[in-house]
Every structure is written in C-alpha cells, then in structure tokens.
Amino acid sequence: MSTPMWHQYETPEDVAEAACQRIQQAAKKAISERGCFKLVLAGGSTPQLTYEKLTQCNCNWRHWQIYYGDERCLPVDHPERNSHMANYSLLQQVAIPEENHFPIPAELGLVQGAAAYSQTIRHNFPFDLVLLGMGEDGHTASLFPGHSIENDALVIAVSNAPKPPPERVSLTPTALNQSRQLLFLITGSNKSTAVSQWRSGENLPISLIQCQGVSEVLIDRTAAS
Ligand code: 6PG
C-alpha cells in the first residue's frame, strides 16, 4: 500500500492538464501491456475539466473500459447523475464502444444497484487507474464520515448521505484500492480544511484509500492553503 505523492498546481486548469497527461500515459501503458485500459471515473464537478481536456487527446479509445467510483440513485438521464456529467463532457465526444461503458445501475435503487455492480466489477480487478475527488468533510466516492462499510464488500448501498441525494451506490476501499494507479483531483479553498486534516493523519474516509499501486494527489493552491 502506498501513501500518495502530492503535487500542487496554481489553478484548477493546471490540475486538469496534469491529470489529462497522466491518464493518457496510463492508457498507453495499459493498452500496450494488456490490450485494454480500465478507468474508474470520479463523480462530482471537479473532474469535468479533466474529462473535457481528454476529448482533445488522440487516444486509442476503442480499448478503454469505463467504470465509476460511485453513483447517485437518480434516473439514468438525471442531470445530477455522475454518469450524466461523464457522458456530456467525455463519453459522447470520443469513440469508446458502448459495450465498454459500465455505468452503475443506481436507477434500480441503492440495494439492487450495489448488488448488480458488485457482479460487474468483481472479475475486472485490478483497475488500471482510479480517479477520485474529495468532499469538504473528507468523503470520497460516496464513503462518508460515520458511515460503516461491510468488511469485504466491493460495492455498498449508501443511505442518509449528507451530500444530496441521500441514496447512492459506492465502491468500497476494498474495491477502489485494487488499482495499479490512483489520482485524487482536489481543487477549491473549501477543501483546504479536509486536506490539512488528511495530511495530519486524521481518520477520514479518504484516508482509507491506499491503493496497491502508485497514488498521487493533484491539488491546486487554494485547496492546499
Ligand atoms: C459525488 C462524488 C463525490 C465528489 C466529492 C467532490 O457523487 O458527489 O462522487 O465524492 O467527488 O463530493 O465533489 P466536487 O468535485 O463537486 O467538489
């Protein structure tokens, strides 16, 4: 298990550019070594800039497989779905085959969605690259402070999430840690308290993420201050 390496950038744009470069490099390596690139997308708003930048890159898209770290229990085309943001900022702009897109079926509800997605990912480890954000309270994916996680579960049903909507489906640390590489993308002054708590060793949900491979935190100046 590796502790993350921290890289600070001036602006969210610089974070997105650095993330885009790393994702491209990881994809090239994975495809040359194993013929496919298994990428887990982060939700929330931070990664949108990175996804938009990826659309300008010349990647071997047909070998990309897209998974998600979490999803909100909303209808498939709801604008607040993480898959909705990924679709319009990246997936509808590049030639990743439809059959290589594995959205979390959170529209089935939190319990059914979690059970179904556990079957989807259980034979696909290790991921090649996991992208994650962080909330102001140190949550990541839909792993929130004070919420219990069944020990060896891969995907959990989340209710009473403090960040709306309350019902979600989330990969667990057990699943997220099974990756060759991991990138945390963190920007904005509202994250600075949780960042310093994390760095000083406080027990936050994000602290549970210690991937088997290389992990890095790409952070902008305001989140690091
Ligand atoms: C979600 C995300 C969540 C997000 C953080 C940061 O469904 O909301 O998975 O974990 O990554 O809350 O969100 P922002 O990038 O919007 O600050």
PDB file of C-alpha atoms and ligand atoms in Angstrom:
ATOM      1  CA  MET A   1       0.000   0.000   0.000  1.00  0.00           C
ATOM      2  CA  SER A   2       1.486   3.351  -0.954  1.00  0.00           C
ATOM      3  CA  THR A   3       0.899   6.753   0.630  1.00  0.00           C
ATOM      4  CA  PRO A   4       0.046   9.327  -2.019  1.00  0.00           C
ATOM      5  CA  MET A   5       2.593  11.706  -3.567  1.00  0.00           C
ATOM      6  CA  TRP A   6       1.339  15.303  -3.505  1.00  0.00           C
ATOM      7  CA  HIS A   7       1.646  17.654  -6.494  1.00  0.00           C
ATOM      8  CA  GLN A   8       0.473  21.253  -6.128  1.00  0.00           C
ATOM      9  CA  TYR A   9      -0.566  23.375  -9.113  1.00  0.00           C
ATOM     10  CA  GLU A  10      -1.559  27.037  -9.433  1.00  0.00           C
ATOM     11  CA  THR A  11      -5.069  26.628 -10.848  1.00  0.00           C
ATOM     12  CA  PRO A  12      -7.808  24.010 -11.418  1.00  0.00           C
ATOM     13  CA  GLU A  13      -6.937  24.254 -15.121  1.00  0.00           C
ATOM     14  CA  ASP A  14      -3.337  23.191 -14.331  1.00  0.00           C
ATOM     15  CA  VAL A  15      -4.638  20.296 -12.208  1.00  0.00           C
ATOM     16  CA  ALA A  16      -6.849  19.161 -15.080  1.00  0.00           C
ATOM     17  CA  GLU A  17      -3.963  19.395 -17.566  1.00  0.00           C
ATOM     18  CA  ALA A  18      -1.693  17.319 -15.310  1.00  0.00           C
ATOM     19  CA  ALA A  19      -4.460  14.767 -14.766  1.00  0.00           C
ATOM     20  CA  CYS A  20      -5.117  14.532 -18.506  1.00  0.00           C
ATOM     21  CA  GLN A  21      -1.430  13.825 -19.196  1.00  0.00           C
ATOM     22  CA  ARG A  22      -1.296  11.103 -16.531  1.00  0.00           C
ATOM     23  CA  ILE A  23      -4.485   9.451 -17.779  1.00  0.00           C
ATOM     24  CA  GLN A  24      -3.151   9.354 -21.340  1.00  0.00           C
ATOM     25  CA  GLN A  25       0.156   7.849 -20.157  1.00  0.00           C
ATOM     26  CA  ALA A  26      -1.658   5.228 -18.076  1.00  0.00           C
ATOM     27  CA  ALA A  27      -3.884   4.349 -21.018  1.00  0.00           C
ATOM     28  CA  LYS A  28      -0.960   3.929 -23.426  1.00  0.00           C
ATOM     29  CA  LYS A  29       0.867   1.701 -20.941  1.00  0.00           C
ATOM     30  CA  ALA A  30      -2.174  -0.448 -20.109  1.00  0.00           C
ATOM     31  CA  ILE A  31      -3.168  -0.924 -23.730  1.00  0.00           C
ATOM     32  CA  SER A  32       0.374  -1.823 -24.816  1.00  0.00           C
ATOM     33  CA  GLU A  33       0.768  -4.305 -21.951  1.00  0.00           C
ATOM     34  CA  ARG A  34      -2.743  -5.801 -21.700  1.00  0.00           C
ATOM     35  CA  GLY A  35      -4.788  -4.600 -24.642  1.00  0.00           C
ATOM     36  CA  CYS A  36      -7.240  -2.557 -22.576  1.00  0.00           C
ATOM     37  CA  PHE A  37      -7.416   0.401 -20.164  1.00  0.00           C
ATOM     38  CA  LYS A  38      -9.747   0.046 -17.170  1.00  0.00           C
ATOM     39  CA  LEU A  39     -10.529   3.545 -15.897  1.00  0.00           C
ATOM     40  CA  VAL A  40     -12.746   4.361 -12.898  1.00  0.00           C
ATOM     41  CA  LEU A  41     -14.264   7.840 -13.202  1.00  0.00           C
ATOM     42  CA  ALA A  42     -14.766  10.224 -10.302  1.00  0.00           C
ATOM     43  CA  GLY A  43     -18.075  11.968  -9.735  1.00  0.00           C
ATOM     44  CA  GLY A  44     -18.834  15.490  -8.580  1.00  0.00           C
ATOM     45  CA  SER A  45     -17.824  18.616 -10.502  1.00  0.00           C
ATOM     46  CA  THR A  46     -14.024  18.768 -10.142  1.00  0.00           C
ATOM     47  CA  PRO A  47     -13.157  16.151 -12.791  1.00  0.00           C
ATOM     48  CA  GLN A  48     -15.268  17.794 -15.529  1.00  0.00           C
ATOM     49  CA  LEU A  49     -12.359  19.978 -16.697  1.00  0.00           C
ATOM     50  CA  THR A  50     -10.162  16.882 -16.988  1.00  0.00           C
ATOM     51  CA  TYR A  51     -12.823  14.953 -18.949  1.00  0.00           C
ATOM     52  CA  GLU A  52     -13.269  17.879 -21.333  1.00  0.00           C
ATOM     53  CA  LYS A  53      -9.498  18.064 -21.910  1.00  0.00           C
ATOM     54  CA  LEU A  54      -9.376  14.326 -22.632  1.00  0.00           C
ATOM     55  CA  THR A  55     -11.749  14.814 -25.573  1.00  0.00           C
ATOM     56  CA  GLN A  56      -8.956  16.765 -27.347  1.00  0.00           C
ATOM     57  CA  CYS A  57      -6.467  13.904 -26.960  1.00  0.00           C
ATOM     58  CA  ASN A  58      -5.663  11.314 -29.576  1.00  0.00           C
ATOM     59  CA  CYS A  59      -6.226   8.130 -27.566  1.00  0.00           C
ATOM     60  CA  ASN A  60      -6.835   4.514 -28.543  1.00  0.00           C
ATOM     61  CA  TRP A  61     -10.425   4.897 -27.303  1.00  0.00           C
ATOM     62  CA  ARG A  62     -11.723   1.550 -28.536  1.00  0.00           C
ATOM     63  CA  HIS A  63      -9.608  -0.185 -25.874  1.00  0.00           C
ATOM     64  CA  TRP A  64     -10.887   1.970 -22.990  1.00  0.00           C
ATOM     65  CA  GLN A  65     -13.310   0.495 -20.402  1.00  0.00           C
ATOM     66  CA  ILE A  66     -15.177   2.993 -18.215  1.00  0.00           C
ATOM     67  CA  TYR A  67     -16.302   2.265 -14.638  1.00  0.00           C
ATOM     68  CA  TYR A  68     -17.496   4.608 -11.849  1.00  0.00           C
ATOM     69  CA  GLY A  69     -16.439   5.069  -8.228  1.00  0.00           C
ATOM     70  CA  ASP A  70     -19.964   5.957  -7.190  1.00  0.00           C
ATOM     71  CA  GLU A  71     -23.374   6.999  -8.466  1.00  0.00           C
ATOM     72  CA  ARG A  72     -26.381   8.821  -7.157  1.00  0.00           C
ATOM     73  CA  CYS A  73     -29.729   6.973  -7.038  1.00  0.00           C
ATOM     74  CA  LEU A  74     -31.427   9.077  -9.703  1.00  0.00           C
ATOM     75  CA  PRO A  75     -32.974   8.307 -13.101  1.00  0.00           C
ATOM     76  CA  VAL A  76     -30.425   7.494 -15.810  1.00  0.00           C
ATOM     77  CA  ASP A  77     -30.744  10.839 -17.601  1.00  0.00           C
ATOM     78  CA  HIS A  78     -30.976  12.994 -14.473  1.00  0.00           C
ATOM     79  CA  PRO A  79     -28.598  15.998 -14.731  1.00  0.00           C
ATOM     80  CA  GLU A  80     -27.243  15.283 -11.235  1.00  0.00           C
ATOM     81  CA  ARG A  81     -26.061  11.769 -12.144  1.00  0.00           C
ATOM     82  CA  ASN A  82     -22.289  11.282 -12.263  1.00  0.00           C
ATOM     83  CA  SER A  83     -22.779   9.296 -15.472  1.00  0.00           C
ATOM     84  CA  HIS A  84     -24.657  12.254 -16.982  1.00  0.00           C
ATOM     85  CA  MET A  85     -21.654  14.550 -16.460  1.00  0.00           C
ATOM     86  CA  ALA A  86     -19.264  11.909 -17.797  1.00  0.00           C
ATOM     87  CA  ASN A  87     -21.467  11.404 -20.863  1.00  0.00           C
ATOM     88  CA  TYR A  88     -21.701  15.025 -21.945  1.00  0.00           C
ATOM     89  CA  SER A  89     -18.152  16.059 -21.018  1.00  0.00           C
ATOM     90  CA  LEU A  90     -16.348  12.978 -22.361  1.00  0.00           C
ATOM     91  CA  LEU A  91     -18.128   9.818 -23.467  1.00  0.00           C
ATOM     92  CA  GLN A  92     -20.376  11.365 -26.122  1.00  0.00           C
ATOM     93  CA  GLN A  93     -17.334  13.080 -27.666  1.00  0.00           C
ATOM     94  CA  VAL A  94     -14.986  10.088 -28.077  1.00  0.00           C
ATOM     95  CA  ALA A  95     -15.182   6.635 -29.670  1.00  0.00           C
ATOM     96  CA  ILE A  96     -15.282   4.414 -26.590  1.00  0.00           C
ATOM     97  CA  PRO A  97     -17.514   1.474 -27.598  1.00  0.00           C
ATOM     98  CA  GLU A  98     -20.905   1.479 -25.831  1.00  0.00           C
ATOM     99  CA  GLU A  99     -20.245  -2.084 -24.632  1.00  0.00           C
ATOM    100  CA  ASN A 100     -17.133  -0.792 -22.791  1.00  0.00           C
ATOM    101  CA  HIS A 101     -19.149   1.688 -20.725  1.00  0.00           C
ATOM    102  CA  PHE A 102     -20.181   0.282 -17.326  1.00  0.00           C
ATOM    103  CA  PRO A 103     -22.362   2.834 -15.526  1.00  0.00           C
ATOM    104  CA  ILE A 104     -23.600   1.929 -12.032  1.00  0.00           C
ATOM    105  CA  PRO A 105     -27.324   0.993 -12.350  1.00  0.00           C
ATOM    106  CA  ALA A 106     -28.236   3.234  -9.407  1.00  0.00           C
ATOM    107  CA  GLU A 107     -31.636   3.854 -11.003  1.00  0.00           C
ATOM    108  CA  LEU A 108     -32.520   0.347  -9.757  1.00  0.00           C
ATOM    109  CA  GLY A 109     -32.217   1.673  -6.201  1.00  0.00           C
ATOM    110  CA  LEU A 110     -29.344   1.555  -3.731  1.00  0.00           C
ATOM    111  CA  VAL A 111     -29.535  -2.145  -2.757  1.00  0.00           C
ATOM    112  CA  GLN A 112     -30.185  -3.606  -6.209  1.00  0.00           C
ATOM    113  CA  GLY A 113     -27.735  -1.204  -7.840  1.00  0.00           C
ATOM    114  CA  ALA A 114     -24.955  -2.140  -5.412  1.00  0.00           C
ATOM    115  CA  ALA A 115     -25.563  -5.878  -5.846  1.00  0.00           C
ATOM    116  CA  ALA A 116     -25.581  -5.605  -9.637  1.00  0.00           C
ATOM    117  CA  TYR A 117     -22.405  -3.503  -9.813  1.00  0.00           C
ATOM    118  CA  SER A 118     -20.559  -5.823  -7.479  1.00  0.00           C
ATOM    119  CA  GLN A 119     -21.078  -8.532 -10.100  1.00  0.00           C
ATOM    120  CA  THR A 120     -19.874  -6.158 -12.834  1.00  0.00           C
ATOM    121  CA  ILE A 121     -16.553  -5.296 -11.227  1.00  0.00           C
ATOM    122  CA  ARG A 122     -15.647  -8.433  -9.253  1.00  0.00           C
ATOM    123  CA  HIS A 123     -13.932 -10.104 -12.219  1.00  0.00           C
ATOM    124  CA  ASN A 124     -12.335  -6.907 -13.543  1.00  0.00           C
ATOM    125  CA  PHE A 125      -9.633  -6.214 -10.950  1.00  0.00           C
ATOM    126  CA  PRO A 126      -7.173  -4.660 -10.871  1.00  0.00           C
ATOM    127  CA  PHE A 127      -8.300  -1.399 -12.402  1.00  0.00           C
ATOM    128  CA  ASP A 128      -5.580   0.461 -14.268  1.00  0.00           C
ATOM    129  CA  LEU A 129      -6.457   3.920 -12.952  1.00  0.00           C
ATOM    130  CA  VAL A 130      -8.965   5.173 -10.372  1.00  0.00           C
ATOM    131  CA  LEU A 131      -9.931   8.856 -10.274  1.00  0.00           C
ATOM    132  CA  LEU A 132     -11.368  10.249  -7.039  1.00  0.00           C
ATOM    133  CA  GLY A 133     -12.446  13.612  -5.668  1.00  0.00           C
ATOM    134  CA  MET A 134     -12.827  14.686  -2.065  1.00  0.00           C
ATOM    135  CA  GLY A 135     -15.644  16.479  -0.293  1.00  0.00           C
ATOM    136  CA  GLU A 136     -15.308  19.215   2.334  1.00  0.00           C
ATOM    137  CA  ASP A 137     -15.821  16.605   5.065  1.00  0.00           C
ATOM    138  CA  GLY A 138     -13.132  14.286   3.723  1.00  0.00           C
ATOM    139  CA  HIS A 139     -15.533  11.938   1.953  1.00  0.00           C
ATOM    140  CA  THR A 140     -14.535  10.297  -1.305  1.00  0.00           C
ATOM    141  CA  ALA A 141     -16.742   8.477  -3.790  1.00  0.00           C
ATOM    142  CA  SER A 142     -19.827   8.049  -1.586  1.00  0.00           C
ATOM    143  CA  LEU A 143     -17.890   6.988   1.503  1.00  0.00           C
ATOM    144  CA  PHE A 144     -18.963   9.473   4.152  1.00  0.00           C
ATOM    145  CA  PRO A 145     -17.746  10.103   7.729  1.00  0.00           C
ATOM    146  CA  GLY A 146     -19.527   7.989  10.337  1.00  0.00           C
ATOM    147  CA  HIS A 147     -20.902   5.515   7.801  1.00  0.00           C
ATOM    148  CA  SER A 148     -19.992   1.858   8.334  1.00  0.00           C
ATOM    149  CA  ILE A 149     -18.606  -0.276   5.485  1.00  0.00           C
ATOM    150  CA  GLU A 150     -19.124  -4.044   5.425  1.00  0.00           C
ATOM    151  CA  ASN A 151     -15.631  -5.535   5.661  1.00  0.00           C
ATOM    152  CA  ASP A 152     -15.115  -7.332   2.385  1.00  0.00           C
ATOM    153  CA  ALA A 153     -17.892  -5.684   0.359  1.00  0.00           C
ATOM    154  CA  LEU A 154     -16.886  -4.347  -3.047  1.00  0.00           C
ATOM    155  CA  VAL A 155     -19.902  -2.088  -3.600  1.00  0.00           C
ATOM    156  CA  ILE A 156     -22.233  -0.704  -0.925  1.00  0.00           C
ATOM    157  CA  ALA A 157     -25.667   0.846  -0.750  1.00  0.00           C
ATOM    158  CA  VAL A 158     -25.433   4.274   0.879  1.00  0.00           C
ATOM    159  CA  SER A 159     -28.440   5.913   2.570  1.00  0.00           C
ATOM    160  CA  ASN A 160     -28.612   9.207   4.523  1.00  0.00           C
ATOM    161  CA  ALA A 161     -25.651  10.624   2.595  1.00  0.00           C
ATOM    162  CA  PRO A 162     -25.011  14.173   3.898  1.00  0.00           C
ATOM    163  CA  LYS A 163     -24.342  15.305   0.314  1.00  0.00           C
ATOM    164  CA  PRO A 164     -27.596  15.090  -1.686  1.00  0.00           C
ATOM    165  CA  PRO A 165     -29.015  12.908  -2.949  1.00  0.00           C
ATOM    166  CA  PRO A 166     -29.182  10.821   0.216  1.00  0.00           C
ATOM    167  CA  GLU A 167     -29.244   7.456  -1.593  1.00  0.00           C
ATOM    168  CA  ARG A 168     -26.176   6.372  -3.508  1.00  0.00           C
ATOM    169  CA  VAL A 169     -24.124   3.387  -4.607  1.00  0.00           C
ATOM    170  CA  SER A 170     -20.384   3.417  -3.886  1.00  0.00           C
ATOM    171  CA  LEU A 171     -17.335   1.291  -4.421  1.00  0.00           C
ATOM    172  CA  THR A 172     -15.626   0.493  -1.121  1.00  0.00           C
ATOM    173  CA  PRO A 173     -11.960   0.986  -0.248  1.00  0.00           C
ATOM    174  CA  THR A 174     -11.527  -2.768  -0.867  1.00  0.00           C
ATOM    175  CA  ALA A 175     -12.577  -2.231  -4.481  1.00  0.00           C
ATOM    176  CA  LEU A 176     -11.013   1.206  -5.048  1.00  0.00           C
ATOM    177  CA  ASN A 177      -7.651   0.097  -3.685  1.00  0.00           C
ATOM    178  CA  GLN A 178      -7.413  -2.692  -6.285  1.00  0.00           C
ATOM    179  CA  SER A 179      -5.842  -0.415  -8.852  1.00  0.00           C
ATOM    180  CA  ARG A 180      -2.429  -0.047 -10.457  1.00  0.00           C
ATOM    181  CA  GLN A 181      -2.691   3.716 -10.147  1.00  0.00           C
ATOM    182  CA  LEU A 182      -4.861   6.261  -8.390  1.00  0.00           C
ATOM    183  CA  LEU A 183      -5.307  10.017  -8.851  1.00  0.00           C
ATOM    184  CA  PHE A 184      -7.070  12.275  -6.360  1.00  0.00           C
ATOM    185  CA  LEU A 185      -8.217  15.521  -8.006  1.00  0.00           C
ATOM    186  CA  ILE A 186      -8.807  18.222  -5.389  1.00  0.00           C
ATOM    187  CA  THR A 187      -9.385  21.938  -6.055  1.00  0.00           C
ATOM    188  CA  GLY A 188     -11.018  24.861  -4.269  1.00  0.00           C
ATOM    189  CA  SER A 189     -10.490  26.654  -0.958  1.00  0.00           C
ATOM    190  CA  ASN A 190     -13.494  24.834   0.537  1.00  0.00           C
ATOM    191  CA  LYS A 191     -11.386  21.639   0.560  1.00  0.00           C
ATOM    192  CA  SER A 192      -8.398  23.097   2.469  1.00  0.00           C
ATOM    193  CA  THR A 193      -9.569  22.070   5.954  1.00  0.00           C
ATOM    194  CA  ALA A 194     -10.154  18.458   4.969  1.00  0.00           C
ATOM    195  CA  VAL A 195      -6.832  18.441   3.092  1.00  0.00           C
ATOM    196  CA  SER A 196      -4.894  19.519   6.186  1.00  0.00           C
ATOM    197  CA  GLN A 197      -6.811  17.043   8.367  1.00  0.00           C
ATOM    198  CA  TRP A 198      -5.990  14.254   5.889  1.00  0.00           C
ATOM    199  CA  ARG A 199      -2.313  15.260   5.723  1.00  0.00           C
ATOM    200  CA  SER A 200      -2.066  15.367   9.517  1.00  0.00           C
ATOM    201  CA  GLY A 201      -3.292  11.782   9.697  1.00  0.00           C
ATOM    202  CA  GLU A 202      -6.888  12.321  10.796  1.00  0.00           C
ATOM    203  CA  ASN A 203      -9.138   9.340  10.207  1.00  0.00           C
ATOM    204  CA  LEU A 204     -11.258  10.457   7.228  1.00  0.00           C
ATOM    205  CA  PRO A 205     -12.986   8.222   4.684  1.00  0.00           C
ATOM    206  CA  ILE A 206     -10.423   9.334   2.088  1.00  0.00           C
ATOM    207  CA  SER A 207      -7.639   8.057   4.388  1.00  0.00           C
ATOM    208  CA  LEU A 208      -8.953   4.521   3.792  1.00  0.00           C
ATOM    209  CA  ILE A 209      -7.945   4.758   0.142  1.00  0.00           C
ATOM    210  CA  GLN A 210      -4.416   3.354  -0.108  1.00  0.00           C
ATOM    211  CA  CYS A 211      -4.137   1.713  -3.481  1.00  0.00           C
ATOM    212  CA  GLN A 212      -1.831  -1.199  -4.210  1.00  0.00           C
ATOM    213  CA  GLY A 213      -0.102   0.807  -6.927  1.00  0.00           C
ATOM    214  CA  VAL A 214       1.043   4.405  -7.285  1.00  0.00           C
ATOM    215  CA  SER A 215      -1.238   7.108  -5.892  1.00  0.00           C
ATOM    216  CA  GLU A 216      -0.959  10.863  -6.355  1.00  0.00           C
ATOM    217  CA  VAL A 217      -2.882  13.876  -5.153  1.00  0.00           C
ATOM    218  CA  LEU A 218      -3.183  16.644  -7.767  1.00  0.00           C
ATOM    219  CA  ILE A 219      -4.228  19.743  -5.865  1.00  0.00           C
ATOM    220  CA  ASP A 220      -4.498  23.455  -6.624  1.00  0.00           C
ATOM    221  CA  ARG A 221      -3.055  26.262  -4.492  1.00  0.00           C
ATOM    222  CA  THR A 222      -6.351  27.244  -2.855  1.00  0.00           C
ATOM    223  CA  ALA A 223      -7.118  23.697  -1.672  1.00  0.00           C
ATOM    224  CA  ALA A 224      -3.562  23.366  -0.342  1.00  0.00           C
ATOM    225  CA  SER A 225      -3.528  26.654   1.562  1.00  0.00           C
TER     226      SER A 225
HETATM  227  C1  6PG B   1     -20.291  12.658  -5.764  1.00  0.00           C
HETATM  228  C2  6PG B   1     -18.808  12.361  -5.798  1.00  0.00           C
HETATM  229  C3  6PG B   1     -18.130  12.913  -4.595  1.00  0.00           C
HETATM  230  C4  6PG B   1     -17.299  14.080  -5.088  1.00  0.00           C
HETATM  231  C5  6PG B   1     -16.872  14.978  -3.966  1.00  0.00           C
HETATM  232  C6  6PG B   1     -16.237  16.253  -4.533  1.00  0.00           C
HETATM  233  O1  6PG B   1     -21.090  11.829  -6.193  1.00  0.00           O
HETATM  234  O2  6PG B   1     -20.615  13.762  -5.326  1.00  0.00           O
HETATM  235  O3  6PG B   1     -18.502  11.109  -6.043  1.00  0.00           O
HETATM  236  O4  6PG B   1     -17.304  12.033  -3.901  1.00  0.00           O
HETATM  237  O5  6PG B   1     -16.145  13.565  -5.766  1.00  0.00           O
HETATM  238  O6  6PG B   1     -18.024  15.327  -3.208  1.00  0.00           O
HETATM  239  O7  6PG B   1     -17.213  16.907  -5.297  1.00  0.00           O
HETATM  240  P1  6PG B   1     -16.805  18.215  -6.143  1.00  0.00           P
HETATM  241  O8  6PG B   1     -15.780  17.766  -7.136  1.00  0.00           O
HETATM  242  O9  6PG B   1     -18.086  18.665  -6.807  1.00  0.00           O
HETATM  243  O10 6PG B   1     -16.243  19.212  -5.160  1.00  0.00           O
END
